[in-house]
Coordinates of C-alpha atoms and ligand atoms in Angstrom, one line a residue:
X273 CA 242.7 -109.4 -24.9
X274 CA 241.4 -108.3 -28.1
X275 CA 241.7 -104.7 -29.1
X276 CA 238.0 -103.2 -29.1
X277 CA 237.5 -102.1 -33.0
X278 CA 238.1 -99.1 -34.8
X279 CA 236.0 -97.1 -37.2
X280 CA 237.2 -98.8 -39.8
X281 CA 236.7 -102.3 -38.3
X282 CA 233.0 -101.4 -38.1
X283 CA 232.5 -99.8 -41.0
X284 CA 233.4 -102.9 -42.2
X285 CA 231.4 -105.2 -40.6
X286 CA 228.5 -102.8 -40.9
X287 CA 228.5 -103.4 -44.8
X288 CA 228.5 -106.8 -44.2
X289 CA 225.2 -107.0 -42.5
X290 CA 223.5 -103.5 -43.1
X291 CA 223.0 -102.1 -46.7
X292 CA 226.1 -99.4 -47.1
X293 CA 226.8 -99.8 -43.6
X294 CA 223.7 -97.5 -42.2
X295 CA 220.7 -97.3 -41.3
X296 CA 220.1 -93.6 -43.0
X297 CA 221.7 -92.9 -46.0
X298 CA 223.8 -89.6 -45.3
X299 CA 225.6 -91.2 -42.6
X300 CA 227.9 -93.6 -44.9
X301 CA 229.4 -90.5 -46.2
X302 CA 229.2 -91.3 -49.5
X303 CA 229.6 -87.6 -50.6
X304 CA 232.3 -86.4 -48.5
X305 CA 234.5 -89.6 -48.6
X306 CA 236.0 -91.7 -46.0
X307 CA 235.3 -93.7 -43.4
X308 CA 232.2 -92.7 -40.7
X309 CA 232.9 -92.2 -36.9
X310 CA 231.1 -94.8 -35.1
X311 CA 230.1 -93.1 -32.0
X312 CA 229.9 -94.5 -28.7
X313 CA 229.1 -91.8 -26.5
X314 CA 227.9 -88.1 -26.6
X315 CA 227.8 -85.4 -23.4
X316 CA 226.8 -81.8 -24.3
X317 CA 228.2 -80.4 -27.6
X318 CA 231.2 -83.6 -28.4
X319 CA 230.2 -87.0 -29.8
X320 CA 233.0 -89.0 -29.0
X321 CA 234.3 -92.1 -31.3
X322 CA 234.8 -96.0 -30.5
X323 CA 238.6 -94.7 -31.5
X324 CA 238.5 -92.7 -27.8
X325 CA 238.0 -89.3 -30.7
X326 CA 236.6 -86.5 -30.1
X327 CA 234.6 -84.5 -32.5
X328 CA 232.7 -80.7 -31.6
X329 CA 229.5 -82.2 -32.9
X330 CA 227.3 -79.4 -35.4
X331 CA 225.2 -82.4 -36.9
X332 CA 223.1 -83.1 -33.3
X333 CA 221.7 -85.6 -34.5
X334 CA 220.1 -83.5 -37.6
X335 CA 218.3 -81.1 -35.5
X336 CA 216.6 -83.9 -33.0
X337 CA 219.1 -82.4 -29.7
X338 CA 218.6 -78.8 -29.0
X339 CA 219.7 -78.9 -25.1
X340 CA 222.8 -81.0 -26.5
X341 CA 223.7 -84.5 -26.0
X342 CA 222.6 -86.1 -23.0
X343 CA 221.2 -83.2 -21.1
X344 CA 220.7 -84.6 -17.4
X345 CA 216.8 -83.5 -17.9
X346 CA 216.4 -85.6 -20.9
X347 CA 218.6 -88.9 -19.8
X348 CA 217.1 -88.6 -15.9
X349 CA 213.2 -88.2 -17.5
X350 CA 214.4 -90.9 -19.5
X351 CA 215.5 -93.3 -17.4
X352 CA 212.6 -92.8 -14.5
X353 CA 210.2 -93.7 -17.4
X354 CA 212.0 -96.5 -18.5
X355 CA 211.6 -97.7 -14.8
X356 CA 208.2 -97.8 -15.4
X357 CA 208.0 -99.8 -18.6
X358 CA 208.7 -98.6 -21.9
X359 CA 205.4 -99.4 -24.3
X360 CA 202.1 -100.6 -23.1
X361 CA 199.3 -100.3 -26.0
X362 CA 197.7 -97.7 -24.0
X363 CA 197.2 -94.4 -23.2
X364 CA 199.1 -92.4 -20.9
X365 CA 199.2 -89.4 -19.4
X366 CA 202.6 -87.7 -20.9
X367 CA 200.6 -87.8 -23.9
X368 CA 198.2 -85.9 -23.4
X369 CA 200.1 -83.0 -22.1
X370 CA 203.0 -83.1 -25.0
X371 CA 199.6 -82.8 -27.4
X372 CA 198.8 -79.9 -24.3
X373 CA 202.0 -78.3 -25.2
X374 CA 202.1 -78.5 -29.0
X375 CA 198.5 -76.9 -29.2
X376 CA 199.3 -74.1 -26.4
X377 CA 202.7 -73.3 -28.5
X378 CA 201.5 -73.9 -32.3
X379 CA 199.5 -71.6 -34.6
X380 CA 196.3 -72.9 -36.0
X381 CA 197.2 -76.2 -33.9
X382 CA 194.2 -77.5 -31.7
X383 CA 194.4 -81.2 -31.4
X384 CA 197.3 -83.1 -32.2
X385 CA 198.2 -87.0 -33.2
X386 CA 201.6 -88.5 -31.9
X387 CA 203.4 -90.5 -34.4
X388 CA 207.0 -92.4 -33.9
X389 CA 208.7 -90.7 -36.7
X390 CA 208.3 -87.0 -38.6
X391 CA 208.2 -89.1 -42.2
X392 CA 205.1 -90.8 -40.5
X393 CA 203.7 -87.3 -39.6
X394 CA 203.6 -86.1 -43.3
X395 CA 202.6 -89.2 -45.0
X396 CA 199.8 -88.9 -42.4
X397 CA 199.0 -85.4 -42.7
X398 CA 198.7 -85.6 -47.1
X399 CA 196.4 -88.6 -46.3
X400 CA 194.4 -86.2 -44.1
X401 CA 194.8 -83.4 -46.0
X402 CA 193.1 -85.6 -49.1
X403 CA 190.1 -87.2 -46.8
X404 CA 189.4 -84.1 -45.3
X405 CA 189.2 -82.1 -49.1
X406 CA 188.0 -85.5 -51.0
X407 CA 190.7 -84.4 -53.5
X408 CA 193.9 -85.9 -54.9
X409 CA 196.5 -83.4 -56.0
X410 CA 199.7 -82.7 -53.8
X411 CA 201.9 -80.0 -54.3
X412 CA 204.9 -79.6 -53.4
X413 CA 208.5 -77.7 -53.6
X414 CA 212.2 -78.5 -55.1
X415 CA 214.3 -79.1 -52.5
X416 CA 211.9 -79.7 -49.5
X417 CA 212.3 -82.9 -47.7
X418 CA 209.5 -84.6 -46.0
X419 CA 211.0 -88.0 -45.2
X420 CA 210.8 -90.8 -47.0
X421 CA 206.9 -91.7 -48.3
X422 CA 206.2 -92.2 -51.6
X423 CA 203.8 -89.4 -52.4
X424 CA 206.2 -86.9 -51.0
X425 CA 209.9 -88.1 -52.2
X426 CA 210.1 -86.3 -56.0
X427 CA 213.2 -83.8 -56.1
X428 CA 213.3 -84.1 -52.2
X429 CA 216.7 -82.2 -51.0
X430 CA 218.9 -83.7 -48.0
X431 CA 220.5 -87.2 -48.6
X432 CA 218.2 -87.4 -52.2
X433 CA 220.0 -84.5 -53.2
X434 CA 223.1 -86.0 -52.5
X435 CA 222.7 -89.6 -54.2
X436 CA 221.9 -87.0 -56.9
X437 CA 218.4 -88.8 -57.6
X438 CA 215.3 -87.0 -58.4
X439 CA 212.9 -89.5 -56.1
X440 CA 213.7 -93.1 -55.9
X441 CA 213.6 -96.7 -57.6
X442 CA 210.7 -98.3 -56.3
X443 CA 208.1 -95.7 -56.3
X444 CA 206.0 -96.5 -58.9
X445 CA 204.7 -93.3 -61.5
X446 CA 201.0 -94.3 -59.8
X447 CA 202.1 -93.1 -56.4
X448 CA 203.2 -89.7 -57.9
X449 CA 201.0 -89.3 -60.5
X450 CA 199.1 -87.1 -57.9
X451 CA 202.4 -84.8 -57.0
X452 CA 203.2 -81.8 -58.6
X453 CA 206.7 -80.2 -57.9
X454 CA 207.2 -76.9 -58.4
X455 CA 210.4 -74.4 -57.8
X456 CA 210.7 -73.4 -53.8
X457 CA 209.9 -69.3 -53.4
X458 CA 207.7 -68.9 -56.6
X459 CA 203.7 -69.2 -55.2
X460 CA 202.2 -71.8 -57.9
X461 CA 198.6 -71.7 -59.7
X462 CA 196.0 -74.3 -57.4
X463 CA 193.2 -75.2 -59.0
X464 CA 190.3 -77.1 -56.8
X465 CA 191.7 -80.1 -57.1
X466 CA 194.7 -79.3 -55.2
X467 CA 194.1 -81.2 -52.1
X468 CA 196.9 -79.7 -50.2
X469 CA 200.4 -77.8 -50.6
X470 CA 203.0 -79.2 -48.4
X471 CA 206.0 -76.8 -47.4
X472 CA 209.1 -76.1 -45.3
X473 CA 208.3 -73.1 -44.3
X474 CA 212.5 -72.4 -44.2
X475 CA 214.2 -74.7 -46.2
X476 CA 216.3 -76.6 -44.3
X477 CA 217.5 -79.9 -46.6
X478 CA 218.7 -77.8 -49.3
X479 CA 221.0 -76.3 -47.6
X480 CA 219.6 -73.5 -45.5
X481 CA 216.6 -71.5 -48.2
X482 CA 214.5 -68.5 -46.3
X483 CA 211.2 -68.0 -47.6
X484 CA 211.3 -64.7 -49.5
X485 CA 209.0 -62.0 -48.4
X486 CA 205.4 -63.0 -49.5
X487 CA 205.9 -66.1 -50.3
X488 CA 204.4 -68.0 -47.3
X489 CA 201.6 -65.3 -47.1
X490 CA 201.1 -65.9 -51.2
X491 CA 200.6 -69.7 -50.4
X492 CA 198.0 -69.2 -47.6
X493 CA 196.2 -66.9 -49.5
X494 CA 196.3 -68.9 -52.9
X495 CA 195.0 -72.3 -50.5
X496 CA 192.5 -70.3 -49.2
X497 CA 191.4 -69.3 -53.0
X498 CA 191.5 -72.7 -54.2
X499 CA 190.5 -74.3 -51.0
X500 CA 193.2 -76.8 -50.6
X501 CA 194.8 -77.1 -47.2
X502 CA 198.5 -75.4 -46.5
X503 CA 200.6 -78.2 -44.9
X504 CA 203.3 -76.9 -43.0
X505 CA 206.4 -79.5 -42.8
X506 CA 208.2 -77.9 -39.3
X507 CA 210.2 -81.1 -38.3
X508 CA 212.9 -79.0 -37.8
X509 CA 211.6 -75.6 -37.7
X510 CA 209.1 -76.4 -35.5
X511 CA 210.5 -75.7 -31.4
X512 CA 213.9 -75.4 -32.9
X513 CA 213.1 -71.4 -34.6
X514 CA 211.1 -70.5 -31.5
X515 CA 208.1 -72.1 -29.5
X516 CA 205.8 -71.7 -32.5
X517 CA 208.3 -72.1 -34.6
X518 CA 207.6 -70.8 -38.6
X519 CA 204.6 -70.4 -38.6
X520 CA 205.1 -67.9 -35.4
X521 CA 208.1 -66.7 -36.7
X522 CA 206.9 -65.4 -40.5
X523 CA 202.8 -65.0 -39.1
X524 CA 201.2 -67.4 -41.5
X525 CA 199.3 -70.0 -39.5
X526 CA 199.0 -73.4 -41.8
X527 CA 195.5 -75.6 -41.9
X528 CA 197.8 -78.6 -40.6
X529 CA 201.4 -78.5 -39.2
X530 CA 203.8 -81.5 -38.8
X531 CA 206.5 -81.7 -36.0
X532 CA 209.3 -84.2 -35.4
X533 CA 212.8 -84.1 -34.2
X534 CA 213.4 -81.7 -31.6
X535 CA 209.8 -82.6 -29.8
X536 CA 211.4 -85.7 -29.1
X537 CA 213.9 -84.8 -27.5
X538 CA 216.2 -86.9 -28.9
X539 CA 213.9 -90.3 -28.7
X540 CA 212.1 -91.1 -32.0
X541 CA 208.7 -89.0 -32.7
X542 CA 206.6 -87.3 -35.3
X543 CA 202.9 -85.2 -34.8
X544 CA 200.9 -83.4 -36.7
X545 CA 197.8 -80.9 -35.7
X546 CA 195.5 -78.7 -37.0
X547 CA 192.4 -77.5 -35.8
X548 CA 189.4 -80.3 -34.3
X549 CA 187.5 -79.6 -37.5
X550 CA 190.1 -81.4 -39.4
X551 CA 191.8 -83.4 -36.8
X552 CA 188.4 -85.2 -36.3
X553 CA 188.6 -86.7 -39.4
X554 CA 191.5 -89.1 -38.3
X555 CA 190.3 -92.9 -36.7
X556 CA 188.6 -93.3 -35.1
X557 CA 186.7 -90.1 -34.7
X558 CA 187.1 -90.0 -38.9
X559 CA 187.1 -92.0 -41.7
X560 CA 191.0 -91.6 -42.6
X561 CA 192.9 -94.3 -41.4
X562 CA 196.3 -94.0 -38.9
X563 CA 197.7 -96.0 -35.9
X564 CA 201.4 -97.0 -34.4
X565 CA 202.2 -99.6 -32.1
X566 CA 204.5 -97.6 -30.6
X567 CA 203.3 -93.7 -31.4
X568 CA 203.0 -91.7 -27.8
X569 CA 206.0 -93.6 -26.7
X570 CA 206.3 -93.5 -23.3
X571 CA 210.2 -92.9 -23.2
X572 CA 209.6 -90.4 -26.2
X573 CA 206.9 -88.4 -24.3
X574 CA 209.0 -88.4 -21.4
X575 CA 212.3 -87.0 -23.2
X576 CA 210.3 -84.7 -25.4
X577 CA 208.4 -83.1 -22.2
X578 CA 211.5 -82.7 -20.6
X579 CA 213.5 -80.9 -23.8
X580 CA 210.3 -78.8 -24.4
X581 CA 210.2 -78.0 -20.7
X582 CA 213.6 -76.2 -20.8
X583 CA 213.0 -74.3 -24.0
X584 CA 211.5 -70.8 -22.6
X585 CA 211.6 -67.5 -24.2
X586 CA 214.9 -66.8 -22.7
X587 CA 216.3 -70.2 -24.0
X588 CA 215.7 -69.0 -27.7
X589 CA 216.9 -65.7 -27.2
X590 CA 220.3 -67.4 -25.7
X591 CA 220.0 -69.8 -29.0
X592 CA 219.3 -67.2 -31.6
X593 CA 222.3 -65.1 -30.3
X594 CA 224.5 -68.8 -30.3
X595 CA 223.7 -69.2 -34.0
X596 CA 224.6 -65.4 -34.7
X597 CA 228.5 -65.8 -33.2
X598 CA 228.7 -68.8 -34.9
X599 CA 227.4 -67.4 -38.1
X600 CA 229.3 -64.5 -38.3
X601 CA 232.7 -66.1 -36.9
X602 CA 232.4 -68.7 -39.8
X603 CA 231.4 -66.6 -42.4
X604 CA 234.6 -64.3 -41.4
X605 CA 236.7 -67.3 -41.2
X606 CA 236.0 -68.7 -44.5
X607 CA 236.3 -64.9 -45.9
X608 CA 239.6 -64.4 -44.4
X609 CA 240.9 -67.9 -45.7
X610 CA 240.0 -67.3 -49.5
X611 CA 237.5 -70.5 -48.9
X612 CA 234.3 -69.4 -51.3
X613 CA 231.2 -69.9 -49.4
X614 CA 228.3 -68.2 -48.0
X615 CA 226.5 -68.5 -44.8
X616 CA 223.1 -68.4 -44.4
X617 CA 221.2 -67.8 -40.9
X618 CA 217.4 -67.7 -40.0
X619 CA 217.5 -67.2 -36.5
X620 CA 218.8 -70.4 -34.6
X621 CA 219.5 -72.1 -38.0
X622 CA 222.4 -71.5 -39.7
X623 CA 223.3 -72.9 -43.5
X624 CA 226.8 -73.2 -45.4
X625 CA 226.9 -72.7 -49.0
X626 CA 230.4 -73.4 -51.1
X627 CA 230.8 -71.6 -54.5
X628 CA 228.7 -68.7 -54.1
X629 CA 231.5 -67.0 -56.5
X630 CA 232.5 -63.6 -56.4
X631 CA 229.2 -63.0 -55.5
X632 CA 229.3 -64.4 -52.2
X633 CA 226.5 -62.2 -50.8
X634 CA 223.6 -64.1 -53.1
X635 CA 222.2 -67.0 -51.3
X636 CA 220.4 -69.8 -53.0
X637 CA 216.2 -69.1 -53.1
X638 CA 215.4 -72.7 -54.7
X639 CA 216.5 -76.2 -55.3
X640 CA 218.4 -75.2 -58.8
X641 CA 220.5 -72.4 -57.0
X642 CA 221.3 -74.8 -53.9
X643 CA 222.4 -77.2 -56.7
X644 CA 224.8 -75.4 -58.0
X645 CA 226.7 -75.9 -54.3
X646 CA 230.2 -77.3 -55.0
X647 CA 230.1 -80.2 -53.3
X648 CA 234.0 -81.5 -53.6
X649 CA 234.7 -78.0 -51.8
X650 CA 232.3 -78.8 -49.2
X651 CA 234.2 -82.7 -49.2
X652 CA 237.1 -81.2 -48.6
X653 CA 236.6 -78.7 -45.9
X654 CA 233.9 -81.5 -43.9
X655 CA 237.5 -83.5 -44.6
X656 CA 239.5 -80.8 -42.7
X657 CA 236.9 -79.8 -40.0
X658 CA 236.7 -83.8 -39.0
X659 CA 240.8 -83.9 -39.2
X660 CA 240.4 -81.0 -36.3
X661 CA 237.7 -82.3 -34.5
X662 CA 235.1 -80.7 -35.8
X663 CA 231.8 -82.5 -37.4
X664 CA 229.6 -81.0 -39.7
X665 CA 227.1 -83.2 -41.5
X666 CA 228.2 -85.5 -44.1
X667 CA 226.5 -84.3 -46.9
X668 CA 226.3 -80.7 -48.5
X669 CA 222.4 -79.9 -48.4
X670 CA 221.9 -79.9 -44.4
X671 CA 221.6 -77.9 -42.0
X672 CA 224.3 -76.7 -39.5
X673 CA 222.5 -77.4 -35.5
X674 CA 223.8 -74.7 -33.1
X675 CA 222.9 -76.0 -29.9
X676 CA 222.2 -74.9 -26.2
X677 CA 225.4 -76.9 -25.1
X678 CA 227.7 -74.8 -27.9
X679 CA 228.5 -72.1 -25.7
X680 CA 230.3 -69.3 -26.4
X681 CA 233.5 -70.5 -25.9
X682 CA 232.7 -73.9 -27.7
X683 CA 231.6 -71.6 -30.9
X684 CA 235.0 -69.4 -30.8
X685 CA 236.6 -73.2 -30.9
X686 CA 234.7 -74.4 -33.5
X687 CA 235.6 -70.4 -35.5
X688 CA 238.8 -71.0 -35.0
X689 CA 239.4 -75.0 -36.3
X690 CA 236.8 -73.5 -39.2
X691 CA 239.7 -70.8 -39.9
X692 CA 242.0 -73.2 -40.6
X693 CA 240.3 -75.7 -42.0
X694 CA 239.3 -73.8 -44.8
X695 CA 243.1 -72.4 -45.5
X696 CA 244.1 -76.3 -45.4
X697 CA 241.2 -77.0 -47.9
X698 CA 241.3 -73.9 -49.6
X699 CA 245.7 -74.9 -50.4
X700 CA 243.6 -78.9 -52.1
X701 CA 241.4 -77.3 -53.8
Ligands
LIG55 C1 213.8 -85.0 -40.9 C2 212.7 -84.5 -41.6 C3 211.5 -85.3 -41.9 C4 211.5 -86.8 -41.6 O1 211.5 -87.0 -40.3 P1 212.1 -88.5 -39.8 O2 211.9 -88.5 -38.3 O3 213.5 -88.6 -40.3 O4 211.2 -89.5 -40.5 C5 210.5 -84.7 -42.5 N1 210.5 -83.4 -42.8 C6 211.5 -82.6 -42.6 C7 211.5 -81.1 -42.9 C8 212.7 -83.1 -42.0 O5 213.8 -82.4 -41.8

């Protein structure tokens, strides 16, 4: 009998076949060091490794699980759909009440288009956002990721940040002649040929970045002066800060709002919406031009229907005061045990920052102050955290996901292994 393979052992193989062993950048670990867990299985708030490992799981699969891993809802609504065949080239009728849902809960939303991933929801909604204006001009912020198109990839945070690029090889100087990047927080000058201004409305691939006071108001107002549309990116804001996520949350309602991640529940899914006016102007009511062989999923409707279905009021309430413990436990913890680092919190989201200095209280407000992150101290206490069973994300510039299934209990756990992970990487550093 062979014995079944290790991390290592796959990690291996995985190289062989698969560029740097992954299928997303971030998860090789290339900025933390050492050798990925390859998961085999996940209940609640634990992944647990092919090794028989396991690790109190804060990544949750970058915001995608909110109920945690393998809620019975999700797997059973899952599984009952998959009985019943899992694509068709059709339309069904979990689609139409996931758009239902996303209207009733979304600001400013009125119709919406289901796509199979959030990158596809943005590349979609600047392609609207220009048919619907007949202008060119993007803008967009430091630091704000909004997956991997062309057009929207300039200085874009999360695992970009990390390989340290400021877009990528491959995109010609054609495909972003039309972008302009400006710093996160500041509201730029529009002129009328700004076709749109694409925004997380809390940045949450830079680390964790609130919008300062004004500053969401200050874009809305300066679109509606210029008349280009306000594109809010919510793929994981959106059902993750509350039902209507931002744009609930801060009271600026965006022309057209993109979704991803949590709506899924855990399957893979993008949307955006906005009101009919603009919506309409998709194919094949309108001239601009989308499709997926696969968008409306059936097994993606069915596991985002069934997450959305247990996400009430109460839920976010139970999920803002989750985030709080942990927030405050790990910011006393990493106090107490000399470790320099700030967290950050915006209700259910919760952000780590290392080197904030003696001035631990001041939090980053753009992509140049989130840069400044020391990232070997952030290597070393990931390093620690994973020694004691703990994951954080493998990279510096995401967010931390407090879930449903990190219950109290779970979070003093996960305080306490932070506790002495940072004295253990406090004594390396
Ligand atoms: C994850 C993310 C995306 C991209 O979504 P994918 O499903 O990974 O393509 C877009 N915008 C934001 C804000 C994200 O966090």
């Amino acid at each position: 009998m062979t014995a079944p393979p290790t991390n290592a052992d796959l990690f291996e193989a995985a190289q062989r076949v698969i560029p740097g062993g992954v299928n997303s950048p971030v998860r090789a670990f290339g900025s933390v060091g050492g050798t990925p867990y390859f998961v085999a299985r996940a209940e609640g708030p634990y992944v647990f490794d092919v090794e028989g490992r396991r690790y109190l799981d804060f990544v949750q699969s970058y915001g995608a699980i909110i109920l945690g891993h393998a809620h019975p809802a999700v797997t059973e609504a899952v599984a009952k759909a998959a009985a019943d065949g899992t694509s068709y080239g059709a339309p069904t009728q979990r689609e139409v009440l996931l758009a239902e849902l996303i209207a009733e809960a979304a600001p400013g939303v009125e119709q919406v288009r289901l796509t199979s991933s959030g990158t596809e929801a943005t590349m979609t909604a600047v392609r609207l956002a220009r048919g619907f204006t007949e202008r060119s001009r993007i803008v967009k912020f430091a630091g704000c990721y909004h997956g991997h198109a062309d057009a929207l990839l300039a200085a874009g945070g999360s695992g970009v940040a990390t390989l340290g690029l400021s877009g990528s090889a491959g995109v010609p100087p054609s495909a972003v002649a039309d972008t302009v990047v400006v710093p996160y927080n500041v509201v730029p000058a529009l002129d009328e040929e700004t076709a749109a201004v694409v925004v997380e409305p809390v940045a949450a691939n830079m680390g964790l970045v609130p919008p300062v006071p004004g500053f969401l108001e200050g874009l809305r107002h300066a679109c509606d002066e210029a008349g280009a549309l306000l594109i809010f990116d919510e793929v994981i804001t959106g059902f993750r800060l509350g039902r209507g996520g931002a744009a609930e949350r801060y009271g600026v309602t965006p022309d057209i709002s993109c979704f991803g991640k949590v709506i899924g529940g855990g399957l893979p899914i993008g949307a955006l919406g906005a009101r009919t006016e603009i919506m309409q102007t998709l194919a094949p009511t309108g001239p601009v031009y989308q499709a997926g062989t696969l968008s409306g999923n059936p097994l993606a409707t069915a596991a985002g229907l069934a997450a959305l279905e247990q996400l009430t009021p109460a839920a976010y309430a139970e999920l803002e005061a989750r985030a709080s413990r942990f927030a405050d436990g790990a910011r006393d913890a990493l106090a107490d045990a000399g470790f320099d680092a700030a967290v950050c919190q915006v209700g259910t989201l919760v952000g780590l920052y290392c080197g904030a200095g003696p001035d631990a209280g001041r939090l980053p407000v753009d992509y140049d102050d989130a840069r400044t992150t020391d990232e070997q101290a952030y290597a070393r206490l990931h390093a620690e955290l994973l020694a004691r069973g703990v994951a954080f994300a493998p990279g510096a510039y995401e967010a931390i996901f407090v879930g449903l299934a990190h219950t109290p209990d779970v979070i003093d756990d996960a305080v306490a292994s932070i506790a002495d992970a940072a004295t253990a990487a406090e004594l390396r550093g």
